[in-house]
Amino acid sequence: MIIVSLIGLKKTGKTTCVEALVREFKSRGMKVGTVKSMVSSKFTIDTEGKDTWRHQEAGADFVVSLSMDEIAYIEKRPSRSRLDEFIRFIPEDTDILICEGLEDTDHRIIRILVAKSTEFLAETFEVRGAQENVIALTGIVANEITDNEDYPVFNCTVSEETRALADLILENSV
């Protein structure tokens, strides 16, 4: 399985790029999964007072919620989950896993830096800690520059560039 993480600050174009890459890899017949890491969010899928919340309040270590067409696994964690902790939930036949905002140092992860502008590049590296395995630069910054001395730049709102970024990901997965 190929694992890619798009790393960047808020409002930089991460979700737009994830959507474009999902469409591109699906068009190639690949089984694609995504992971959304919410670094500073207090988001919970659970709702206070609802049955699943009550199950956890009673002491359940985890809760699986089933609806007519969805399955949700809920497990409270003392800290943010790392790749090796959630990879068990990913179906084995997944070809590519695209992660949005996953800041993990696992060597299997191909990283793409997503930035708003060139002035935020250094801050993005500093805040998100993305140093190793970065293969490309994308995001809103791609409207400002088309080339960077360290990384190729791709505009995920342009089909040809998304295709080229997908090719680069596949090349780096070997």
Coordinates of N, CA and C in Angstrom, one line a residue:
M1 N 0.8 -1.2 0.0 CA 0.0 0.0 0.0 C 0.9 1.2 0.0
I2 N 0.5 2.2 -0.8 CA 1.2 3.5 -0.9 C 0.6 4.4 0.1
I3 N 1.4 5.1 0.9 CA 0.8 6.0 1.9 C 1.4 7.4 1.6
V4 N 0.5 8.4 1.5 CA 0.9 9.7 1.1 C 0.3 10.6 2.2
S5 N 1.0 11.7 2.6 CA 0.4 12.6 3.5 C 0.6 14.0 3.0
L6 N -0.5 14.8 2.9 CA -0.4 16.2 2.5 C -0.3 17.0 3.8
I7 N 0.8 17.7 4.0 CA 1.1 18.4 5.3 C 1.1 19.9 5.0
G8 N 0.4 20.6 5.8 CA 0.4 22.1 5.7 C -0.4 22.8 6.8
L9 N -0.3 24.1 6.8 CA -1.1 24.8 7.7 C -2.6 24.9 7.3
K10 N -3.4 25.6 8.0 CA -4.8 25.7 7.7 C -5.0 26.6 6.4
K11 N -6.1 26.2 5.7 CA -6.5 27.0 4.5 C -5.4 27.2 3.5
T12 N -4.7 26.0 3.2 CA -3.7 26.1 2.2 C -4.0 25.3 0.9
G13 N -5.1 24.5 1.0 CA -5.5 23.8 -0.2 C -5.3 22.3 0.0
K14 N -5.1 21.8 1.2 CA -4.9 20.4 1.4 C -6.1 19.5 0.9
T15 N -7.3 19.9 1.4 CA -8.5 19.2 1.0 C -8.7 19.2 -0.5
T16 N -8.5 20.3 -1.1 CA -8.7 20.4 -2.6 C -7.7 19.4 -3.3
C17 N -6.5 19.3 -2.8 CA -5.5 18.4 -3.4 C -5.9 16.9 -3.1
V18 N -6.4 16.7 -1.9 CA -6.8 15.3 -1.6 C -7.9 14.9 -2.5
E19 N -8.9 15.7 -2.7 CA -10.0 15.4 -3.6 C -9.5 15.2 -5.1
A20 N -8.6 16.0 -5.5 CA -8.0 15.8 -6.9 C -7.3 14.5 -7.0
L21 N -6.5 14.2 -6.0 CA -5.7 12.9 -6.1 C -6.6 11.7 -6.0
V22 N -7.6 11.8 -5.1 CA -8.6 10.7 -5.0 C -9.2 10.4 -6.4
R23 N -9.7 11.5 -7.0 CA -10.3 11.3 -8.4 C -9.3 10.7 -9.4
E24 N -8.1 11.2 -9.3 CA -7.1 10.8 -10.3 C -6.8 9.3 -10.1
F25 N -6.5 8.9 -8.8 CA -6.2 7.5 -8.6 C -7.4 6.6 -8.8
K26 N -8.6 7.0 -8.5 CA -9.8 6.2 -8.8 C -9.9 6.1 -10.4
S27 N -9.6 7.1 -11.1 CA -9.7 7.0 -12.6 C -8.7 6.0 -13.1
R28 N -7.7 5.6 -12.4 CA -6.7 4.6 -12.8 C -7.1 3.2 -12.2
G29 N -8.3 3.1 -11.6 CA -8.8 1.9 -11.2 C -8.2 1.4 -9.8
M30 N -7.7 2.3 -9.1 CA -7.1 2.0 -7.8 C -8.1 2.1 -6.7
K31 N -7.9 1.2 -5.6 CA -8.7 1.3 -4.4 C -8.0 2.4 -3.5
V32 N -8.8 3.5 -3.2 CA -8.2 4.6 -2.5 C -8.9 4.8 -1.2
G33 N -8.2 5.1 -0.1 CA -8.7 5.4 1.2 C -8.1 6.7 1.6
T34 N -8.8 7.4 2.5 CA -8.3 8.7 3.0 C -8.3 8.7 4.5
V35 N -7.5 9.5 5.1 CA -7.4 9.7 6.6 C -7.4 11.2 6.7
K36 N -8.2 11.8 7.6 CA -8.2 13.2 7.9 C -7.7 13.3 9.4
S37 N -6.5 14.0 9.5 CA -6.0 14.2 10.9 C -6.4 15.7 11.2
M38 N -7.0 15.8 12.4 CA -7.4 17.1 12.8 C -6.5 17.5 14.0
V39 N -5.5 18.2 13.7 CA -4.4 18.6 14.7 C -4.9 19.3 15.9
S40 N -5.6 20.4 15.6 CA -6.0 21.3 16.7 C -7.5 21.3 17.0
S41 N -8.2 20.3 16.5 CA -9.6 20.3 16.6 C -10.1 19.5 17.8
K42 N -11.2 19.9 18.4 CA -11.8 19.2 19.5 C -12.9 18.3 19.0
F43 N -12.9 18.0 17.6 CA -13.9 17.3 17.0 C -14.1 15.9 17.6
T44 N -15.3 15.5 17.7 CA -15.6 14.1 18.1 C -16.8 13.6 17.3
I45 N -16.8 12.4 16.8 CA -17.9 11.9 16.1 C -19.1 11.6 17.1
D46 N -18.7 11.4 18.3 CA -19.7 11.1 19.4 C -20.4 12.4 19.8
T47 N -21.6 12.2 20.3 CA -22.4 13.3 20.8 C -22.9 13.0 22.3
E48 N -22.6 13.9 23.1 CA -22.9 13.8 24.5 C -24.4 13.4 24.7
G49 N -24.6 12.4 25.5 CA -26.0 12.0 25.7 C -26.5 10.9 24.8
K50 N -25.9 10.7 23.6 CA -26.4 9.7 22.7 C -25.9 8.3 23.1
D51 N -26.4 7.3 22.6 CA -26.2 5.9 23.0 C -24.7 5.6 23.0
T52 N -24.0 5.9 21.9 CA -22.6 5.6 21.8 C -21.8 6.3 22.8
W53 N -22.1 7.5 23.1 CA -21.4 8.3 24.2 C -21.6 7.6 25.5
R54 N -22.9 7.2 25.7 CA -23.2 6.5 27.0 C -22.5 5.2 27.1
H55 N -22.3 4.5 26.0 CA -21.5 3.2 26.1 C -20.1 3.5 26.6
Q56 N -19.4 4.6 26.0 CA -18.1 4.9 26.5 C -18.1 5.4 27.9
E57 N -19.0 6.2 28.3 CA -19.1 6.7 29.6 C -19.3 5.6 30.6
A58 N -19.9 4.5 30.2 CA -20.0 3.3 31.0 C -18.7 2.5 31.2
G59 N -17.8 2.8 30.3 CA -16.5 2.2 30.4 C -16.0 1.4 29.2
A60 N -16.8 1.3 28.1 CA -16.4 0.6 26.9 C -15.0 1.1 26.4
D61 N -14.1 0.2 26.1 CA -12.8 0.6 25.5 C -13.0 1.2 24.1
F62 N -13.9 0.7 23.4 CA -14.2 1.2 22.1 C -15.7 1.0 21.8
V63 N -16.2 1.7 20.8 CA -17.6 1.5 20.3 C -17.6 1.5 18.8
V64 N -18.4 0.5 18.3 CA -18.6 0.5 16.8 C -20.1 0.9 16.6
S65 N -20.3 1.9 15.8 CA -21.6 2.3 15.5 C -22.0 1.9 14.1
L66 N -23.1 1.3 13.9 CA -23.6 0.8 12.6 C -24.8 1.5 12.2
S67 N -24.8 2.0 11.0 CA -26.1 2.5 10.4 C -26.4 1.7 9.2
M68 N -27.4 2.1 8.4 CA -27.7 1.4 7.2 C -26.6 1.3 6.2
D69 N -25.8 2.3 6.1 CA -24.7 2.3 5.1 C -23.4 2.8 5.5
E70 N -23.1 2.9 6.9 CA -21.8 3.3 7.4 C -21.5 2.5 8.6
I71 N -20.1 2.5 8.9 CA -19.6 1.9 10.1 C -18.7 3.0 10.7
A72 N -18.8 3.2 11.9 CA -17.9 4.1 12.6 C -17.3 3.4 13.8
Y73 N -15.9 3.5 13.9 CA -15.2 3.0 15.1 C -14.8 4.1 15.9
I74 N -15.2 4.1 17.2 CA -14.8 5.2 18.1 C -14.0 4.7 19.3
E75 N -12.8 5.2 19.4 CA -11.9 4.8 20.5 C -11.3 6.1 21.1
K76 N -11.5 6.4 22.3 CA -10.8 7.5 23.0 C -9.3 7.3 23.1
R77 N -8.5 8.3 22.8 CA -7.1 8.1 22.8 C -6.5 9.2 23.7
P78 N -5.4 8.8 24.4 CA -4.7 9.8 25.3 C -3.9 10.8 24.5
S79 N -3.6 10.5 23.3 CA -2.8 11.4 22.4 C -3.2 11.1 21.0
R80 N -2.7 11.9 20.1 CA -3.0 11.7 18.7 C -2.5 10.4 18.2
S81 N -3.3 9.7 17.4 CA -2.9 8.4 16.9 C -1.8 8.5 15.8
R82 N -0.9 7.5 15.8 CA 0.1 7.5 14.8 C -0.3 6.4 13.7
L83 N 0.4 6.4 12.6 CA 0.1 5.5 11.5 C 0.0 4.0 12.0
D84 N 1.0 3.6 12.8 CA 1.0 2.2 13.2 C -0.1 1.8 14.2
E85 N -0.8 2.8 14.7 CA -2.0 2.6 15.5 C -3.3 2.5 14.8
F86 N -3.4 3.1 13.6 CA -4.7 3.0 12.9 C -4.6 2.3 11.6
I87 N -3.4 1.9 11.2 CA -3.3 1.1 9.9 C -4.1 -0.2 9.9
R88 N -4.3 -0.7 11.1 CA -5.1 -2.0 11.2 C -6.5 -1.8 10.7
F89 N -7.0 -0.6 10.6 CA -8.4 -0.4 10.2 C -8.5 -0.3 8.6
I90 N -7.3 -0.2 8.0 CA -7.3 0.0 6.5 C -7.4 -1.3 5.8
P91 N -8.4 -1.5 4.9 CA -8.5 -2.8 4.2 C -7.2 -3.2 3.5
E92 N -6.8 -4.4 3.6 CA -5.5 -4.9 3.0 C -5.4 -4.7 1.5
D93 N -6.6 -4.6 0.8 CA -6.5 -4.5 -0.6 C -6.5 -3.0 -1.1
T94 N -6.2 -2.1 -0.1 CA -6.1 -0.7 -0.5 C -4.9 -0.4 -1.2
D95 N -5.0 0.2 -2.4 CA -3.8 0.5 -3.2 C -3.1 1.8 -2.7
I96 N -3.8 2.8 -2.3 CA -3.2 4.0 -1.9 C -4.0 4.6 -0.7
L97 N -3.3 5.1 0.3 CA -4.0 5.8 1.4 C -3.5 7.2 1.4
I98 N -4.4 8.2 1.2 CA -4.1 9.6 1.2 C -4.5 10.2 2.5
C99 N -3.5 10.7 3.2 CA -3.7 11.3 4.5 C -3.7 12.8 4.4
E100 N -4.6 13.5 5.0 CA -4.6 14.9 5.1 C -4.2 15.4 6.5
G101 N -3.0 16.0 6.6 CA -2.6 16.6 7.8 C -1.9 15.6 8.8
L102 N -1.6 14.4 8.3 CA -1.0 13.4 9.2 C 0.5 13.7 9.4
E103 N 0.9 14.1 10.6 CA 2.2 14.5 10.9 C 2.8 13.3 11.7
D104 N 3.4 12.4 10.9 CA 4.0 11.2 11.5 C 5.3 11.0 10.8
T105 N 6.3 10.5 11.6 CA 7.6 10.4 11.1 C 7.9 9.0 10.5
D106 N 6.8 8.2 10.3 CA 7.0 6.9 9.8 C 7.6 6.9 8.4
H107 N 8.7 6.1 8.2 CA 9.4 6.2 6.9 C 8.6 5.7 5.7
R108 N 7.5 5.1 5.9 CA 6.7 4.6 4.7 C 5.9 5.7 4.1
I109 N 5.8 6.9 4.8 CA 4.9 7.9 4.3 C 5.6 8.8 3.3
I110 N 5.0 9.0 2.1 CA 5.5 10.0 1.2 C 4.8 11.3 1.5
R111 N 5.6 12.4 1.7 CA 5.0 13.6 2.1 C 5.0 14.7 0.9
I112 N 3.9 15.4 0.9 CA 3.7 16.5 0.0 C 3.4 17.7 0.9
L113 N 4.2 18.7 0.7 CA 4.1 20.0 1.4 C 3.0 20.9 0.8
V114 N 2.1 21.4 1.5 CA 1.0 22.2 1.0 C 1.1 23.6 1.7
A115 N 1.2 24.6 0.9 CA 1.5 26.0 1.4 C 0.5 27.0 0.8
K116 N 0.3 28.0 1.5 CA -0.5 29.1 1.0 C 0.3 30.1 0.1
S117 N 1.5 30.3 0.5 CA 2.4 31.2 -0.3 C 3.8 30.9 0.1
T118 N 4.8 31.4 -0.7 CA 6.2 31.2 -0.5 C 6.6 31.7 0.9
E119 N 6.0 32.7 1.4 CA 6.4 33.3 2.7 C 6.1 32.4 3.8
F120 N 5.2 31.4 3.6 CA 4.8 30.5 4.6 C 5.5 29.1 4.6
L121 N 6.4 29.0 3.6 CA 7.1 27.7 3.4 C 7.9 27.3 4.7
A122 N 8.8 28.2 5.1 CA 9.6 28.0 6.3 C 8.8 27.7 7.5
E123 N 7.7 28.5 7.7 CA 6.8 28.3 8.8 C 6.1 26.9 8.8
T124 N 5.7 26.5 7.6 CA 5.1 25.2 7.4 C 6.1 24.1 7.8
F125 N 7.3 24.2 7.4 CA 8.3 23.2 7.7 C 8.5 23.2 9.3
E126 N 8.6 24.3 9.8 CA 8.8 24.5 11.3 C 7.7 23.9 12.1
V127 N 6.5 24.4 11.8 CA 5.3 24.0 12.6 C 4.9 22.6 12.4
R128 N 4.9 22.1 11.1 CA 4.5 20.8 10.8 C 5.6 19.7 10.9
G129 N 6.8 20.1 11.0 CA 7.9 19.2 11.1 C 8.2 18.3 9.9
A130 N 7.7 18.7 8.8 CA 7.9 17.9 7.6 C 9.3 18.2 7.0
Q131 N 10.1 17.2 7.1 CA 11.5 17.4 6.6 C 11.9 16.2 5.7
E132 N 11.6 15.0 6.1 CA 12.0 13.8 5.3 C 10.9 13.3 4.4
N133 N 11.3 12.7 3.3 CA 10.4 12.1 2.3 C 9.5 13.1 1.7
V134 N 9.8 14.4 1.7 CA 9.0 15.4 1.0 C 9.3 15.3 -0.5
I135 N 8.4 15.1 -1.4 CA 8.7 14.9 -2.8 C 8.1 16.1 -3.6
A136 N 7.2 16.9 -3.1 CA 6.6 17.9 -3.9 C 6.0 19.0 -3.1
L137 N 5.6 20.1 -3.8 CA 5.0 21.2 -3.1 C 3.7 21.5 -3.9
T138 N 2.6 21.8 -3.2 CA 1.3 22.1 -3.8 C 0.6 23.0 -2.9
G139 N -0.7 23.3 -3.3 CA -1.5 24.2 -2.6 C -1.7 25.5 -3.3
I140 N -2.2 26.5 -2.5 CA -2.5 27.8 -3.1 C -1.2 28.4 -3.6
V141 N 0.0 28.1 -3.0 CA 1.3 28.6 -3.5 C 1.5 28.3 -5.0
A142 N 0.9 27.2 -5.5 CA 1.0 26.9 -6.9 C 0.5 28.0 -7.9
N143 N -0.4 28.9 -7.3 CA -0.9 30.0 -8.1 C 0.2 31.1 -8.2
E144 N 1.1 31.0 -7.3 CA 2.2 32.1 -7.2 C 3.5 31.7 -7.9
I145 N 3.8 30.4 -7.7 CA 5.1 29.9 -8.4 C 4.8 28.6 -9.1
T146 N 5.6 28.3 -10.1 CA 5.5 27.1 -10.9 C 6.8 26.2 -10.7
D147 N 7.8 26.8 -10.0 CA 9.0 26.1 -9.8 C 9.6 26.5 -8.4
N148 N 10.3 25.5 -7.8 CA 10.9 25.8 -6.5 C 12.3 25.0 -6.6
E149 N 13.3 25.6 -6.0 CA 14.6 25.0 -6.1 C 14.7 23.7 -5.4
D150 N 13.9 23.4 -4.4 CA 13.9 22.1 -3.7 C 12.9 21.1 -4.1
Y151 N 11.8 21.5 -4.6 CA 10.7 20.5 -4.9 C 10.0 20.9 -6.2
P152 N 9.5 20.0 -6.9 CA 8.6 20.3 -8.0 C 7.3 20.8 -7.5
V153 N 6.7 21.8 -8.2 CA 5.4 22.4 -7.7 C 4.3 21.9 -8.6
F154 N 3.1 21.6 -8.0 CA 2.0 21.1 -8.8 C 0.7 21.9 -8.3
N155 N -0.1 22.3 -9.3 CA -1.4 22.9 -9.0 C -2.5 21.9 -9.1
C156 N -3.0 21.5 -8.0 CA -4.0 20.4 -8.0 C -5.4 20.8 -8.6
T157 N -5.5 22.1 -9.0 CA -6.8 22.5 -9.6 C -6.7 22.3 -11.1
V158 N -5.5 21.9 -11.6 CA -5.3 21.7 -13.0 C -5.1 20.2 -13.2
S159 N -5.9 19.6 -14.0 CA -5.9 18.1 -14.2 C -4.6 17.5 -14.6
E160 N -3.9 18.2 -15.6 CA -2.6 17.7 -16.0 C -1.6 17.7 -14.9
E161 N -1.7 18.7 -14.0 CA -0.7 18.8 -12.9 C -1.0 17.7 -11.9
T162 N -2.3 17.5 -11.6 CA -2.7 16.4 -10.7 C -2.2 15.1 -11.2
R163 N -2.4 14.9 -12.5 CA -1.9 13.6 -13.1 C -0.4 13.5 -12.9
A164 N 0.3 14.5 -13.1 CA 1.8 14.5 -13.0 C 2.2 14.3 -11.5
L165 N 1.5 14.9 -10.6 CA 1.7 14.6 -9.2 C 1.5 13.2 -8.8
A166 N 0.4 12.6 -9.3 CA 0.1 11.2 -9.1 C 1.2 10.3 -9.6
D167 N 1.7 10.6 -10.8 CA 2.8 9.9 -11.4 C 4.0 9.9 -10.5
L168 N 4.3 11.1 -10.0 CA 5.5 11.3 -9.1 C 5.3 10.5 -7.8
I169 N 4.1 10.4 -7.3 CA 3.8 9.6 -6.1 C 4.1 8.2 -6.4
L170 N 3.6 7.7 -7.5 CA 3.8 6.3 -7.9 C 5.3 6.0 -8.1
E171 N 6.0 6.9 -8.7 CA 7.4 6.7 -8.9 C 8.2 6.6 -7.6
N172 N 7.8 7.4 -6.6 CA 8.4 7.4 -5.3 C 8.0 6.3 -4.4
S173 N 7.0 5.5 -4.8 CA 6.5 4.4 -3.9 C 7.3 3.1 -4.1
V174 N 8.2 3.1 -5.0 CA 8.9 1.8 -5.3 C 10.1 1.7 -4.4

